[in-house]
Amino acid sequence: MDSPPRPQRPAPPPPAPRRPDTGEILQQIMAITDQSLEEAQARKHALNCHRMKPALFSVLCEIKEKTVLSIHGIQEEGPPNAQLMRLDNMLLAEGVSRPERRGRGGSAAAANTATPGGCPNDNSLEHSDYRAKLSQIRQIYHSELEKYEQACHEFTTHVTNLLREQSRMRPVSPKEIERMVGVIHGKFNAIQMQLKQSTCEAVMTLRSRFLDARRKRRNFSKQATEVLNEYFYSHLSNPYPSEEAKEELARRGGITVSQVSNWFGNKRIRYKKNMGKFQEEATIYTTKMTVDTTKVGGLGSQASCPSTPSSGSSGPFPLTSARDTLITLQTLASLRPAPAGGSLWSRARGSWQGAAPPVSTASPAGDPSGINSDASN
DNA sequence: CATGATGATTGTCC
DNA sequence: GGACAATCATCATG
């Protein structure tokens, strides 16, 4: 270690030890901010051209060589970070990660089918609201992400430039710069993770709110209840619509198939529990159907009910009059005990028909056409 | 606000 | 897997 030439060898005893005054140092530091850029550049240039600079540089090199060993061990590698992966996966699954992918129909349709009793018509308003909010979240997420990435990039280049600049004054290896960049990226990644986390939270909140909203009960439209009641009372002896019939009823009522199923489940039970209460309703619908069928003459606009699809002879829903439907049902039932329909039918006979009251005979309106014969039969 | 009506959910059975 | 029964939660009404 060849000692660099000292400026004052005579070594006059310093008049005062001149303890490092922290206040003074602080003031100097603060003064830096007051310096103009030119001033700072000039100072830097002066420092660079200082005759002591090479000496200082070598000293720093030496110090560094000693310390680099201890630094070596610190080398912290970012952990694989399972949580970040989980967040990424979730954001991907929720369609947040993809930046406004056009034609999100695929995942949207999947979500639709995934939701139990997902309703394409009824909940469309709420659904679009949900999607709008999700899109909003996605937008915010991406703009923030972009900001972070830009800031990270800017900061990285800034630090890199700074280090390169400093490398003229002190030994800075490219590997060190690389490491510093890694550290910066790590810090920004932490921020990014926070962003992802809060985005996930927002999506979850939105989701739960949406589900709660869907859980809210809303009475069916008059049209829907009419369609359902018409079918119910015209098939009183066997109020078990087939899958196709349910679909047709759902379509006509503007509700979902599962809602139709729910409705029939509730209706059967409540009817059976309190038949007296439903007598009036039964009369209303059966007479209504009589009027409709006689008026329309079997074309069945409102009153017509999808007959059993198991016949398969004509279309899925041969629109016949209530009486025709009944006949078809009965003949079908007597002709062929269908595999699925058969068990249903027998089940209905066992548990349902036994409980079903003779609506037609009890009907106070004294229906002359005896349209309710299916109920009494 | 109490009450009944009603759509939805849950657990059980076949 | 569908039907039933009980129950919940909300709506509608007086």
CSV table of C-alpha atoms (C1' of nucleotides) in Angstrom, one decimal:
chain,number,residue,atom,x,y,z
A,1,MET,CA,0.0,0.0,0.0
A,2,ASP,CA,2.0,2.9,-1.3
A,3,SER,CA,0.7,5.8,0.6
A,4,PRO,CA,-0.4,8.6,-1.6
A,5,PRO,CA,1.4,11.8,-1.3
A,6,ARG,CA,0.0,13.7,1.6
A,7,PRO,CA,-0.6,17.4,1.1
A,8,GLN,CA,1.0,18.6,4.3
A,9,ARG,CA,3.7,16.4,5.6
A,10,PRO,CA,5.1,18.9,8.1
A,11,ALA,CA,2.2,17.9,10.3
A,12,PRO,CA,1.7,21.0,12.2
A,13,PRO,CA,-0.3,20.2,15.3
A,14,PRO,CA,-3.8,21.1,14.5
A,15,PRO,CA,-4.8,24.0,16.5
A,16,ALA,CA,-8.0,22.4,17.4
A,17,PRO,CA,-8.8,18.7,16.8
A,18,ARG,CA,-11.8,19.9,14.8
A,19,ARG,CA,-14.2,17.2,15.8
A,20,PRO,CA,-16.6,16.4,13.0
A,21,ASP,CA,-19.4,18.7,13.7
A,22,THR,CA,-22.6,16.8,12.7
A,23,GLY,CA,-24.4,20.0,12.4
A,24,GLU,CA,-21.9,21.4,10.0
A,25,ILE,CA,-22.0,18.2,7.9
A,26,LEU,CA,-25.8,18.3,7.9
A,27,GLN,CA,-25.7,21.8,6.7
A,28,GLN,CA,-23.3,20.9,4.0
A,29,ILE,CA,-25.6,18.2,2.9
A,30,MET,CA,-28.5,20.5,2.9
A,31,ALA,CA,-26.5,23.0,0.9
A,32,ILE,CA,-26.2,20.5,-1.9
A,33,THR,CA,-29.9,20.8,-2.6
A,34,ASP,CA,-29.4,24.5,-2.9
A,35,GLN,CA,-26.7,24.2,-5.4
A,36,SER,CA,-27.5,24.8,-9.0
A,37,LEU,CA,-26.9,22.0,-11.5
A,38,GLU,CA,-24.1,23.9,-13.1
A,39,GLU,CA,-22.5,24.4,-9.8
A,40,ALA,CA,-22.7,20.8,-9.0
A,41,GLN,CA,-21.4,19.8,-12.4
A,42,ALA,CA,-18.5,22.1,-11.9
A,43,ARG,CA,-17.7,20.7,-8.5
A,44,LYS,CA,-17.9,17.2,-10.0
A,45,HIS,CA,-15.6,18.1,-12.8
A,46,ALA,CA,-13.2,19.7,-10.4
A,47,LEU,CA,-13.3,16.5,-8.3
A,48,ASN,CA,-12.7,14.4,-11.4
A,49,CYS,CA,-9.7,16.5,-12.3
A,50,HIS,CA,-8.3,16.6,-8.9
A,51,ARG,CA,-4.8,15.3,-8.7
A,52,MET,CA,-5.7,13.2,-5.8
A,53,LYS,CA,-8.4,11.4,-7.6
A,54,PRO,CA,-6.4,8.4,-8.9
A,55,ALA,CA,-5.1,7.8,-5.4
A,56,LEU,CA,-8.5,8.0,-3.9
A,57,PHE,CA,-9.7,5.6,-6.5
A,58,SER,CA,-7.1,3.0,-5.7
A,59,VAL,CA,-7.8,3.3,-2.1
A,60,LEU,CA,-11.4,2.7,-2.7
A,61,CYS,CA,-10.6,-0.3,-4.8
A,62,GLU,CA,-8.6,-1.7,-2.0
A,63,ILE,CA,-11.3,-1.2,0.5
A,64,LYS,CA,-13.8,-2.7,-1.8
A,65,GLU,CA,-11.8,-5.8,-2.3
A,66,LYS,CA,-11.9,-6.3,1.4
A,67,THR,CA,-15.6,-5.8,1.7
A,68,VAL,CA,-16.7,-7.5,-1.4
A,69,LEU,CA,-16.1,-10.8,0.3
A,70,SER,CA,-18.5,-10.1,3.1
A,71,ILE,CA,-21.0,-8.7,0.6
A,72,HIS,CA,-20.7,-11.9,-1.4
A,73,GLY,CA,-22.5,-13.9,1.1
A,74,ILE,CA,-25.5,-11.6,1.3
A,75,GLN,CA,-26.5,-12.2,-2.2
A,76,GLU,CA,-30.2,-12.7,-1.7
A,77,GLU,CA,-32.1,-14.4,-4.3
A,78,GLY,CA,-35.8,-13.6,-4.6
A,79,PRO,CA,-37.8,-16.6,-3.4
A,80,PRO,CA,-40.0,-18.3,-5.9
A,81,ASN,CA,-42.9,-16.7,-4.0
A,82,ALA,CA,-45.9,-18.9,-4.1
A,83,GLN,CA,-48.2,-16.2,-3.0
A,84,LEU,CA,-47.4,-14.1,-6.0
A,85,MET,CA,-48.1,-17.1,-8.2
A,86,ARG,CA,-51.4,-17.6,-6.4
A,87,LEU,CA,-52.3,-14.0,-7.0
A,88,ASP,CA,-51.3,-14.2,-10.6
A,89,ASN,CA,-53.4,-17.3,-11.1
A,90,MET,CA,-56.4,-15.7,-9.5
A,91,LEU,CA,-56.2,-12.5,-11.5
A,92,LEU,CA,-55.8,-14.6,-14.6
A,93,ALA,CA,-58.8,-16.7,-13.7
A,94,GLU,CA,-60.9,-13.7,-13.1
A,95,GLY,CA,-59.9,-12.2,-16.4
A,96,VAL,CA,-58.2,-9.3,-14.8
A,97,SER,CA,-54.7,-10.1,-16.0
A,98,ARG,CA,-55.7,-10.1,-19.6
A,99,PRO,CA,-55.7,-6.4,-20.7
A,100,GLU,CA,-59.2,-5.9,-22.0
A,101,ARG,CA,-59.2,-8.9,-24.2
A,102,ARG,CA,-61.8,-8.3,-26.8
A,103,GLY,CA,-64.5,-11.0,-27.1
A,104,ARG,CA,-64.3,-12.2,-23.6
A,105,GLY,CA,-67.2,-14.3,-24.6
A,106,GLY,CA,-65.4,-17.5,-23.9
A,107,SER,CA,-64.8,-16.9,-20.3
A,108,ALA,CA,-68.0,-14.9,-19.9
A,109,ALA,CA,-70.0,-17.8,-21.2
A,110,ALA,CA,-68.1,-20.1,-18.9
A,111,ALA,CA,-68.9,-18.0,-16.0
A,112,ASN,CA,-72.5,-18.0,-17.0
A,113,THR,CA,-72.7,-21.7,-17.1
A,114,ALA,CA,-70.7,-22.0,-14.0
A,115,THR,CA,-73.1,-20.0,-11.9
A,116,PRO,CA,-75.8,-22.3,-10.6
A,117,GLY,CA,-79.0,-21.2,-12.2
A,118,GLY,CA,-77.1,-18.6,-14.1
A,119,CYS,CA,-79.7,-16.6,-15.8
A,120,PRO,CA,-79.1,-15.1,-19.2
A,121,ASN,CA,-82.2,-13.0,-19.2
A,122,ASP,CA,-83.2,-12.0,-15.8
A,123,ASN,CA,-79.8,-11.1,-14.3
A,124,SER,CA,-78.5,-9.6,-17.5
A,125,LEU,CA,-78.7,-6.1,-15.9
A,126,GLU,CA,-76.9,-7.1,-12.8
A,127,HIS,CA,-74.5,-9.2,-14.9
A,128,SER,CA,-73.6,-6.3,-17.1
A,129,ASP,CA,-73.1,-4.2,-14.0
A,130,TYR,CA,-70.8,-6.8,-12.6
A,131,ARG,CA,-68.8,-7.0,-15.8
A,132,ALA,CA,-68.6,-3.2,-16.0
A,133,LYS,CA,-67.3,-3.0,-12.5
A,134,LEU,CA,-64.8,-5.8,-13.2
A,135,SER,CA,-63.7,-4.0,-16.3
A,136,GLN,CA,-63.2,-0.9,-14.2
A,137,ILE,CA,-61.0,-2.9,-11.8
A,138,ARG,CA,-59.1,-4.3,-14.7
A,139,GLN,CA,-58.5,-0.9,-16.1
A,140,ILE,CA,-57.3,0.5,-12.8
A,141,TYR,CA,-55.1,-2.5,-12.3
A,142,HIS,CA,-53.5,-2.2,-15.7
A,143,SER,CA,-52.9,1.6,-15.5
A,144,GLU,CA,-51.3,1.2,-12.1
A,145,LEU,CA,-49.3,-1.7,-13.3
A,146,GLU,CA,-48.1,0.3,-16.2
A,147,LYS,CA,-47.2,3.2,-13.9
A,148,TYR,CA,-45.2,0.9,-11.7
A,149,GLU,CA,-43.4,-0.6,-14.6
A,150,GLN,CA,-42.6,2.7,-16.0
A,151,ALA,CA,-41.4,4.0,-12.7
A,152,CYS,CA,-39.4,0.9,-12.2
A,153,HIS,CA,-37.8,1.3,-15.6
A,154,GLU,CA,-37.1,4.9,-15.1
A,155,PHE,CA,-35.6,4.4,-11.7
A,156,THR,CA,-33.5,1.5,-12.9
A,157,THR,CA,-32.1,3.4,-15.8
A,158,HIS,CA,-31.5,6.3,-13.5
A,159,VAL,CA,-29.7,4.2,-10.9
A,160,THR,CA,-27.7,2.5,-13.7
A,161,ASN,CA,-26.6,5.8,-15.1
A,162,LEU,CA,-25.8,7.0,-11.7
A,163,LEU,CA,-23.7,4.0,-11.0
A,164,ARG,CA,-21.9,4.2,-14.3
A,165,GLU,CA,-21.2,7.8,-13.6
A,166,GLN,CA,-19.9,6.9,-10.2
A,167,SER,CA,-17.8,4.2,-11.6
A,168,ARG,CA,-15.5,6.9,-12.7
A,169,MET,CA,-14.9,7.9,-9.2
A,170,ARG,CA,-15.2,4.6,-7.4
A,171,PRO,CA,-14.9,1.0,-8.5
A,172,VAL,CA,-18.4,-0.3,-9.6
A,173,SER,CA,-18.4,-3.6,-11.4
A,174,PRO,CA,-21.2,-4.4,-13.9
A,175,LYS,CA,-22.2,-7.2,-11.7
A,176,GLU,CA,-22.8,-4.8,-8.9
A,177,ILE,CA,-25.0,-2.7,-11.2
A,178,GLU,CA,-26.8,-5.8,-12.1
A,179,ARG,CA,-27.3,-6.6,-8.5
A,180,MET,CA,-28.6,-3.2,-7.7
A,181,VAL,CA,-31.0,-3.5,-10.6
A,182,GLY,CA,-32.2,-6.7,-9.1
A,183,VAL,CA,-32.7,-5.1,-5.8
A,184,ILE,CA,-34.7,-2.3,-7.4
A,185,HIS,CA,-36.8,-4.8,-9.2
A,186,GLY,CA,-37.4,-6.7,-6.0
A,187,LYS,CA,-38.6,-3.6,-4.3
A,188,PHE,CA,-40.9,-2.8,-7.2
A,189,ASN,CA,-42.2,-6.3,-7.3
A,190,ALA,CA,-43.2,-6.0,-3.7
A,191,ILE,CA,-45.2,-2.9,-4.6
A,192,GLN,CA,-46.7,-4.8,-7.6
A,193,MET,CA,-47.7,-7.6,-5.3
A,194,GLN,CA,-49.5,-5.2,-3.1
A,195,LEU,CA,-51.3,-3.9,-6.1
A,196,LYS,CA,-52.2,-7.5,-7.1
A,197,GLN,CA,-53.4,-8.2,-3.7
A,198,SER,CA,-55.6,-5.3,-3.4
A,199,THR,CA,-57.0,-6.0,-6.9
A,200,CYS,CA,-57.8,-9.5,-5.8
A,201,GLU,CA,-59.6,-8.2,-2.8
A,202,ALA,CA,-61.6,-5.8,-4.9
A,203,VAL,CA,-62.6,-8.6,-7.2
A,204,MET,CA,-63.6,-10.8,-4.3
A,205,THR,CA,-65.7,-8.0,-2.8
A,206,LEU,CA,-67.3,-7.4,-6.1
A,207,ARG,CA,-68.0,-11.1,-6.5
A,208,SER,CA,-69.5,-11.6,-3.2
A,209,ARG,CA,-71.6,-8.5,-3.6
A,210,PHE,CA,-72.8,-9.8,-7.0
A,211,LEU,CA,-73.6,-13.2,-5.6
A,212,ASP,CA,-75.5,-11.6,-2.8
A,213,ALA,CA,-77.4,-9.5,-5.3
A,214,ARG,CA,-78.3,-12.6,-7.2
A,215,ARG,CA,-79.5,-14.2,-4.0
A,216,LYS,CA,-82.0,-11.5,-3.7
A,217,ARG,CA,-85.4,-12.7,-4.5
A,218,ARG,CA,-87.5,-11.0,-7.0
A,219,ASN,CA,-91.0,-12.1,-7.8
A,220,PHE,CA,-91.6,-13.5,-11.3
A,221,SER,CA,-93.3,-11.5,-13.8
A,222,LYS,CA,-97.0,-11.9,-14.3
A,223,GLN,CA,-96.3,-13.6,-17.6
A,224,ALA,CA,-94.0,-16.1,-16.0
A,225,THR,CA,-96.4,-17.1,-13.2
A,226,GLU,CA,-99.2,-17.4,-15.7
A,227,VAL,CA,-97.3,-19.7,-18.0
A,228,LEU,CA,-96.2,-21.8,-15.0
A,229,ASN,CA,-99.7,-21.9,-13.5
A,230,GLU,CA,-101.3,-22.8,-16.7
A,231,TYR,CA,-99.0,-25.7,-17.1
A,232,PHE,CA,-99.4,-26.7,-13.5
A,233,TYR,CA,-103.2,-26.8,-13.5
A,234,SER,CA,-103.5,-28.3,-16.9
A,235,HIS,CA,-101.2,-31.1,-15.8
A,236,LEU,CA,-102.5,-31.3,-12.3
A,237,SER,CA,-102.5,-35.1,-12.3
A,238,ASN,CA,-98.9,-35.1,-13.2
A,239,PRO,CA,-97.3,-31.7,-12.7
A,240,TYR,CA,-93.8,-32.9,-13.6
A,241,PRO,CA,-92.7,-31.1,-16.7
A,242,SER,CA,-90.0,-32.8,-18.7
A,243,GLU,CA,-86.7,-31.2,-19.3
A,244,GLU,CA,-87.9,-29.9,-22.7
A,245,ALA,CA,-91.1,-28.7,-21.2
A,246,LYS,CA,-89.2,-26.9,-18.6
A,247,GLU,CA,-87.0,-25.3,-21.2
A,248,GLU,CA,-90.1,-24.2,-23.1
A,249,LEU,CA,-91.7,-22.8,-20.0
A,250,ALA,CA,-88.5,-21.0,-19.0
A,251,ARG,CA,-88.3,-19.5,-22.5
A,252,ARG,CA,-91.9,-18.4,-22.4
A,253,GLY,CA,-91.7,-17.0,-18.9
A,254,GLY,CA,-88.4,-15.4,-19.4
A,255,ILE,CA,-86.8,-17.3,-16.5
A,256,THR,CA,-84.3,-20.1,-16.2
A,257,VAL,CA,-84.9,-23.8,-16.2
A,258,SER,CA,-83.8,-24.1,-12.7
A,259,GLN,CA,-86.2,-21.4,-11.7
A,260,VAL,CA,-88.9,-23.4,-13.4
A,261,SER,CA,-87.8,-26.5,-11.4
A,262,ASN,CA,-87.8,-24.5,-8.2
A,263,TRP,CA,-91.2,-23.1,-9.0
A,264,PHE,CA,-92.7,-26.5,-9.6
A,265,GLY,CA,-91.1,-28.0,-6.5
A,266,ASN,CA,-92.5,-25.2,-4.4
A,267,LYS,CA,-95.8,-25.3,-6.1
A,268,ARG,CA,-96.4,-29.0,-5.7
A,269,ILE,CA,-95.5,-29.0,-2.0
A,270,ARG,CA,-97.6,-25.9,-1.3
A,271,TYR,CA,-100.5,-27.1,-3.3
A,272,LYS,CA,-100.4,-30.4,-1.5
A,273,LYS,CA,-100.1,-28.8,1.8
A,274,ASN,CA,-103.0,-26.5,1.4
A,275,MET,CA,-105.1,-27.6,-1.5
A,276,GLY,CA,-108.1,-25.6,-0.3
A,277,LYS,CA,-106.3,-22.4,-0.7
A,278,PHE,CA,-105.4,-23.2,-4.3
A,279,GLN,CA,-108.9,-24.2,-5.4
A,280,GLU,CA,-109.8,-20.7,-6.5
A,281,GLU,CA,-106.5,-20.4,-8.4
A,282,ALA,CA,-107.1,-23.7,-10.0
A,283,THR,CA,-110.5,-22.7,-11.1
A,284,ILE,CA,-109.3,-19.5,-12.6
A,285,TYR,CA,-106.6,-21.2,-14.6
A,286,THR,CA,-108.7,-24.1,-15.8
A,287,THR,CA,-111.6,-21.9,-16.9
A,288,LYS,CA,-109.1,-19.6,-18.5
A,289,MET,CA,-107.7,-22.4,-20.4
A,290,THR,CA,-111.2,-23.5,-21.5
A,291,VAL,CA,-111.9,-20.1,-22.8
A,292,ASP,CA,-108.6,-19.9,-24.6
A,293,THR,CA,-108.8,-23.3,-26.1
A,294,THR,CA,-112.3,-22.7,-27.4
A,295,LYS,CA,-111.3,-19.3,-28.7
A,296,VAL,CA,-108.1,-20.2,-30.4
A,297,GLY,CA,-109.3,-23.6,-31.4
A,298,GLY,CA,-106.3,-25.6,-30.4
A,299,LEU,CA,-103.6,-23.4,-31.6
A,300,GLY,CA,-102.9,-22.5,-28.1
A,301,SER,CA,-101.3,-19.2,-27.8
A,302,GLN,CA,-101.1,-18.7,-24.1
A,303,ALA,CA,-103.0,-21.6,-22.7
A,304,SER,CA,-101.3,-24.2,-24.8
A,305,CYS,CA,-98.9,-26.3,-22.9
A,306,PRO,CA,-96.0,-28.3,-24.1
A,307,SER,CA,-97.0,-31.8,-24.1
A,308,THR,CA,-94.8,-34.7,-23.1
A,309,PRO,CA,-91.8,-34.7,-25.4
A,310,SER,CA,-91.4,-38.4,-25.1
A,311,SER,CA,-93.7,-38.9,-28.0
A,312,GLY,CA,-91.2,-37.6,-30.4
A,313,SER,CA,-93.7,-37.9,-33.2
A,314,SER,CA,-94.2,-34.3,-33.9
A,315,GLY,CA,-92.2,-31.3,-32.8
A,316,PRO,CA,-90.9,-31.0,-29.3
A,317,PHE,CA,-93.9,-29.0,-28.3
A,318,PRO,CA,-96.9,-29.8,-30.3
A,319,LEU,CA,-99.2,-27.0,-29.3
A,320,THR,CA,-102.4,-28.6,-28.6
A,321,SER,CA,-105.4,-27.7,-26.5
A,322,ALA,CA,-105.4,-28.6,-22.9
A,323,ARG,CA,-107.7,-31.5,-23.5
A,324,ASP,CA,-105.6,-32.8,-26.3
A,325,THR,CA,-102.6,-32.5,-24.1
A,326,LEU,CA,-104.4,-34.5,-21.5
A,327,ILE,CA,-105.4,-37.2,-23.9
A,328,THR,CA,-101.9,-37.4,-25.3
A,329,LEU,CA,-100.5,-37.7,-21.8
A,330,GLN,CA,-102.9,-40.4,-20.8
A,331,THR,CA,-102.6,-42.4,-24.0
A,332,LEU,CA,-98.8,-42.1,-23.7
A,333,ALA,CA,-98.9,-43.1,-20.1
A,334,SER,CA,-101.0,-46.1,-20.9
A,335,LEU,CA,-99.1,-47.1,-24.0
A,336,ARG,CA,-95.6,-46.9,-23.0
A,337,PRO,CA,-94.0,-46.7,-19.6
A,338,ALA,CA,-91.0,-44.7,-20.7
A,339,PRO,CA,-87.8,-45.4,-18.9
A,340,ALA,CA,-87.4,-42.0,-17.3
A,341,GLY,CA,-90.9,-40.8,-17.6
A,342,GLY,CA,-92.2,-44.1,-16.4
A,343,SER,CA,-90.6,-43.9,-13.1
A,344,LEU,CA,-91.6,-40.3,-12.8
A,345,TRP,CA,-95.1,-41.2,-13.7
A,346,SER,CA,-95.4,-44.0,-11.2
A,347,ARG,CA,-93.9,-41.8,-8.6
A,348,ALA,CA,-96.4,-39.1,-9.3
A,349,ARG,CA,-99.1,-41.7,-9.1
A,350,GLY,CA,-97.9,-42.8,-5.8
A,351,SER,CA,-97.1,-39.6,-4.0
A,352,TRP,CA,-98.7,-36.9,-6.0
A,353,GLN,CA,-102.0,-38.1,-7.4
A,354,GLY,CA,-103.0,-39.6,-4.1
A,355,ALA,CA,-102.9,-36.2,-2.6
A,356,ALA,CA,-104.3,-34.3,-5.6
A,357,PRO,CA,-107.9,-33.3,-5.0
A,358,PRO,CA,-110.5,-33.6,-7.6
A,359,VAL,CA,-110.4,-30.0,-8.8
A,360,SER,CA,-113.0,-30.3,-11.4
A,361,THR,CA,-115.6,-31.7,-9.1
A,362,ALA,CA,-114.7,-29.2,-6.4
A,363,SER,CA,-114.7,-26.4,-8.8
A,364,PRO,CA,-117.3,-23.9,-7.7
A,365,ALA,CA,-117.5,-22.6,-11.2
A,366,GLY,CA,-119.1,-25.8,-12.3
A,367,ASP,CA,-117.0,-26.2,-15.3
A,368,PRO,CA,-119.3,-27.7,-17.9
A,369,SER,CA,-116.6,-28.9,-20.2
A,370,GLY,CA,-114.9,-30.9,-17.5
A,371,ILE,CA,-111.6,-29.7,-18.7
A,372,ASN,CA,-110.1,-30.6,-15.4
A,373,SER,CA,-110.7,-34.2,-15.8
A,374,ASP,CA,-107.0,-34.9,-15.7
A,375,ALA,CA,-107.0,-33.7,-12.1
A,376,SER,CA,-109.8,-36.1,-11.2
A,377,ASN,CA,-108.3,-38.9,-13.1
B,1,DC,C1',-94.4,-3.2,11.4
B,2,DA,C1',-96.7,-7.7,11.4
B,3,DT,C1',-98.0,-11.2,8.3
B,4,DG,C1',-98.6,-14.0,4.4
B,5,DA,C1',-96.7,-15.0,-0.2
B,6,DT,C1',-93.0,-16.6,-2.7
B,7,DG,C1',-88.4,-17.6,-4.8
B,8,DA,C1',-84.2,-19.9,-3.4
B,9,DT,C1',-81.3,-23.0,-0.7
B,10,DT,C1',-80.2,-27.0,1.9
B,11,DG,C1',-80.4,-31.7,3.5
B,12,DT,C1',-82.4,-36.2,2.7
B,13,DC,C1',-84.3,-39.9,0.2
B,14,DC,C1',-84.9,-42.9,-3.6
C,1,DG,C1',-79.9,-36.5,-10.4
C,2,DG,C1',-84.5,-35.3,-9.4
C,3,DA,C1',-88.2,-34.7,-6.0
C,4,DC,C1',-89.5,-33.6,-1.5
C,5,DA,C1',-89.6,-31.2,2.9
C,6,DA,C1',-88.0,-27.8,5.8
C,7,DT,C1',-86.2,-23.5,6.1
C,8,DC,C1',-84.4,-19.0,4.9
C,9,DA,C1',-84.8,-14.4,3.0
C,10,DT,C1',-87.1,-11.1,0.7
C,11,DC,C1',-91.2,-9.0,-1.3
C,12,DA,C1',-95.9,-7.2,-1.0
C,13,DT,C1',-99.8,-5.7,1.5
C,14,DG,C1',-102.8,-3.9,4.9
